[in-house]
Coordinates of C-alpha atoms in Angstrom, one line a residue:
Chain V
A1 CA 98.6 122.2 101.8
Q2 CA 101.8 121.9 103.7
T3 CA 105.2 123.0 102.3
V4 CA 108.7 122.3 103.4
T5 CA 111.6 124.6 102.5
Q6 CA 115.3 123.9 102.8
S7 CA 117.1 127.1 101.8
Q8 CA 120.6 125.7 101.7
P9 CA 121.2 123.6 98.6
E10 CA 124.7 122.8 99.7
M11 CA 126.6 122.9 103.0
S12 CA 130.1 121.9 104.0
V13 CA 131.9 121.1 107.2
Q14 CA 135.3 120.0 108.4
E15 CA 135.6 116.6 110.0
A16 CA 135.0 116.7 113.8
E17 CA 133.2 120.1 113.6
T18 CA 129.5 121.0 113.9
V19 CA 127.1 121.9 111.2
T20 CA 123.5 123.0 111.2
L21 CA 121.1 122.4 108.4
S22 CA 118.0 124.6 108.1
C23 CA 114.4 123.7 107.4
T24 CA 111.2 125.7 107.6
Y25 CA 107.7 124.6 107.0
D26 CA 104.3 126.0 106.5
T27 CA 101.2 124.4 108.0
S28 CA 97.9 125.4 109.7
E29 CA 97.9 122.3 111.8
S30 CA 98.8 122.2 115.4
D31 CA 99.8 118.5 115.6
Y32 CA 102.2 116.9 113.2
Y33 CA 105.5 115.2 112.9
L34 CA 108.8 116.4 111.4
F35 CA 111.7 114.3 110.2
W36 CA 115.2 114.4 108.9
Y37 CA 116.2 111.8 106.3
K38 CA 119.7 111.1 105.1
Q39 CA 120.5 109.9 101.5
P40 CA 124.1 108.9 101.0
P41 CA 125.4 108.7 97.4
S42 CA 124.0 105.7 95.6
R43 CA 122.6 104.3 98.9
Q44 CA 119.2 104.0 100.5
M45 CA 117.6 106.9 102.3
I46 CA 117.3 106.4 106.0
L47 CA 115.5 108.1 108.8
V48 CA 117.9 110.1 111.0
I49 CA 115.6 111.7 113.6
R50 CA 111.9 112.3 114.3
Q51 CA 110.2 115.1 116.2
E52 CA 106.6 115.2 117.4
A53 CA 105.2 118.7 117.4
Y54 CA 103.4 118.3 120.7
K55 CA 106.6 117.5 122.5
Q56 CA 108.5 120.6 123.5
Q57 CA 111.8 118.8 124.1
N58 CA 114.1 118.6 121.1
A59 CA 114.8 115.1 119.8
T60 CA 118.4 113.8 119.9
E61 CA 120.0 110.7 118.4
N62 CA 123.6 110.4 119.3
R63 CA 125.5 113.1 117.3
F64 CA 122.3 114.3 115.7
S65 CA 119.9 116.8 117.4
V66 CA 117.2 119.2 116.3
N67 CA 116.2 122.7 117.2
F68 CA 112.4 122.7 116.9
Q69 CA 110.9 126.2 117.0
K70 CA 107.1 125.6 116.6
A71 CA 106.1 129.2 116.6
A72 CA 108.7 130.1 114.0
K73 CA 107.9 126.8 112.1
S74 CA 111.6 126.0 112.0
F75 CA 113.2 122.6 112.3
S76 CA 117.0 122.6 112.0
L77 CA 119.3 119.6 112.3
K78 CA 122.6 119.9 114.1
I79 CA 125.3 117.3 113.4
S80 CA 128.1 117.3 116.0
D81 CA 131.6 115.8 115.6
S82 CA 131.0 115.4 111.9
Q83 CA 132.3 112.3 110.3
L84 CA 133.1 111.5 106.7
G85 CA 130.2 109.1 106.7
D86 CA 127.8 111.9 107.3
A87 CA 128.3 113.2 103.7
A88 CA 125.0 112.8 102.1
M89 CA 121.9 114.7 100.9
Y90 CA 119.6 115.5 103.9
F91 CA 115.9 115.9 103.5
C92 CA 113.5 117.5 105.9
A93 CA 110.0 116.1 105.9
Y94 CA 106.6 116.7 107.4
R95 CA 103.6 114.6 108.1
S96 CA 100.3 115.5 109.5
A97 CA 99.1 113.9 112.7
G98 CA 96.1 111.6 112.6
G99 CA 95.4 108.6 110.5
N100 CA 95.0 105.0 111.6
A101 CA 98.0 103.8 113.7
G102 CA 100.4 102.1 111.4
G103 CA 98.2 102.8 108.4
T104 CA 99.5 103.8 105.0
S105 CA 99.1 107.5 105.8
Y106 CA 102.1 107.2 108.1
G107 CA 104.2 107.0 105.0
K108 CA 102.8 110.0 103.2
L109 CA 105.4 112.6 103.8
T110 CA 106.0 116.1 102.4
F111 CA 109.6 116.6 101.7
G112 CA 111.9 119.6 101.2
Q113 CA 114.3 120.0 98.3
G114 CA 117.3 118.6 100.1
T115 CA 120.6 119.9 101.3
I116 CA 123.9 118.3 100.1
L117 CA 126.4 118.0 102.9
T118 CA 130.0 117.7 102.1
V119 CA 132.5 116.7 104.9
H120 CA 136.1 117.7 104.4
P121 CA 138.8 115.6 106.1
Chain R
E1 CA 120.8 98.0 104.0
T2 CA 117.0 98.6 104.4
G3 CA 115.8 95.3 102.9
V4 CA 114.0 97.1 100.0
T5 CA 115.5 96.2 96.6
Q6 CA 114.8 98.0 93.4
T7 CA 115.7 97.0 89.9
P8 CA 117.0 98.1 87.5
R9 CA 119.3 100.6 89.2
H10 CA 119.6 102.5 85.9
L11 CA 117.4 102.7 82.9
V12 CA 117.6 104.6 79.6
M13 CA 114.5 104.6 77.4
G14 CA 113.1 106.3 74.4
M15 CA 109.8 108.1 74.5
T16 CA 108.1 105.2 72.6
N17 CA 109.5 102.4 74.7
K18 CA 107.7 100.4 77.4
K19 CA 109.6 99.4 80.5
S20 CA 109.0 98.5 84.1
L21 CA 110.6 99.2 87.4
K22 CA 110.5 96.6 90.2
C23 CA 110.5 96.9 93.9
E24 CA 110.8 94.0 96.3
Q25 CA 110.7 93.6 100.1
H26 CA 110.4 90.5 102.2
L27 CA 110.1 92.4 105.4
G28 CA 106.5 91.7 105.9
H29 CA 105.5 95.3 105.4
N30 CA 102.0 95.9 104.2
A31 CA 102.3 99.4 102.9
M32 CA 104.3 100.3 99.8
Y33 CA 104.9 103.6 98.1
W34 CA 106.4 105.1 94.9
Y35 CA 108.1 108.5 95.2
K36 CA 109.7 110.5 92.4
Q37 CA 112.9 112.4 93.1
S38 CA 113.7 115.1 90.5
A39 CA 116.8 117.3 90.6
K40 CA 116.4 120.3 92.8
K41 CA 112.8 119.5 93.6
P42 CA 111.2 117.9 96.7
L43 CA 110.4 114.2 96.6
E44 CA 106.9 113.7 95.2
L45 CA 104.6 111.0 96.4
M46 CA 103.1 109.1 93.4
F47 CA 101.2 106.0 94.6
V48 CA 100.4 104.3 97.8
Y49 CA 99.4 100.6 98.2
N50 CA 98.1 98.7 101.2
F51 CA 98.0 95.0 101.0
K52 CA 98.0 95.1 97.2
E53 CA 95.2 97.6 97.1
Q54 CA 96.0 101.1 95.7
T55 CA 94.9 103.6 98.2
E56 CA 96.2 106.7 96.6
N57 CA 97.1 108.1 93.2
N58 CA 98.6 111.5 93.6
S59 CA 97.4 112.9 90.2
V60 CA 100.1 110.9 88.4
P61 CA 99.8 110.9 84.5
S62 CA 98.5 107.7 83.1
R63 CA 101.8 107.0 81.3
F64 CA 102.8 105.7 84.8
S65 CA 100.9 102.5 85.7
P66 CA 101.6 100.9 89.1
E67 CA 101.0 97.2 89.9
C68 CA 101.1 95.4 93.2
P69 CA 100.5 91.6 92.6
N70 CA 101.3 90.8 96.3
S71 CA 102.4 92.6 99.4
S72 CA 106.1 91.9 98.6
H73 CA 106.3 93.3 95.1
L74 CA 105.5 96.6 93.5
F75 CA 106.0 97.6 89.9
L76 CA 105.9 100.8 88.0
H77 CA 105.1 100.3 84.3
L78 CA 106.3 103.0 82.0
H79 CA 105.1 103.9 78.5
T80 CA 105.3 106.9 76.2
L81 CA 107.3 108.8 78.7
Q82 CA 108.5 112.4 78.3
P83 CA 112.0 113.7 78.9
E84 CA 110.7 115.6 82.0
D85 CA 110.0 112.2 83.5
S86 CA 113.7 111.6 83.9
A87 CA 114.3 111.2 87.6
L88 CA 115.2 108.8 90.5
Y89 CA 112.2 106.7 91.3
L90 CA 112.2 105.5 94.9
C91 CA 110.2 102.7 96.4
A92 CA 109.5 102.6 100.1
S93 CA 107.7 100.3 102.5
L94 CA 106.2 100.8 106.0
P95 CA 105.9 98.2 108.7
A96 CA 102.5 97.6 110.2
G97 CA 102.3 99.4 113.6
A98 CA 105.4 101.5 112.8
P99 CA 105.6 105.1 114.1
P100 CA 104.9 107.8 111.6
G101 CA 107.5 108.3 108.9
E102 CA 109.4 105.1 109.6
L103 CA 109.8 104.4 105.9
F104 CA 112.2 101.9 104.5
F105 CA 113.5 103.1 101.1
G106 CA 115.1 101.3 98.3
E107 CA 118.2 102.7 96.5
G108 CA 116.1 103.9 93.6
S109 CA 115.9 103.4 89.9
R110 CA 117.6 106.2 87.9
L111 CA 115.5 106.8 84.8
T112 CA 116.6 108.7 81.7
V113 CA 114.1 109.4 79.0
L114 CA 115.6 110.4 75.6

């Protein structure tokens, strides 16, 4: 079974600076997907960024980027120019490849324990 | 705002009570999920539904009973719970044809079992 580990229970950053959240995972599969989700206090969890394991290029979404190291099974999230609105709990998640396109298996994710990010003004 | 609504937002119940959590989405998504979020633990997948049919029960105790009367509504019926069942229960939905992991989550129902 796959496992996802986030070793940083809490992180903090000054507004406008850069922070990196760590995630490692364990799998015997060669093709899979990795995700970072953001859960603001008392608000809905939303998908921040997605990485497909067969793509060597690191995914980016505006101020959010990942450092995907497949051999090391590492998937870190870098937040640049941090903003107060970035304060949230961040979850790293894994999903095996395969399954029917758009089928229910696409929503079956294995999550890490989460990292609480505090942004200081 | 993801379009997935959960009620109630907070619930306190005794171990002998019977209560229900409700999830609603009018996004036309066919797949719906219950996840459990406990403090300092990873989110755990509980149940998966596809067009009202349960496709997965992730070894959840029978004191949790899901119901999906239609593709827009999902319930989690609770009875004779234990204090360790206290957690945030998250509902999520997935659009047909969406890329993997494109889940739409509700805000969750915070359950406290006394």
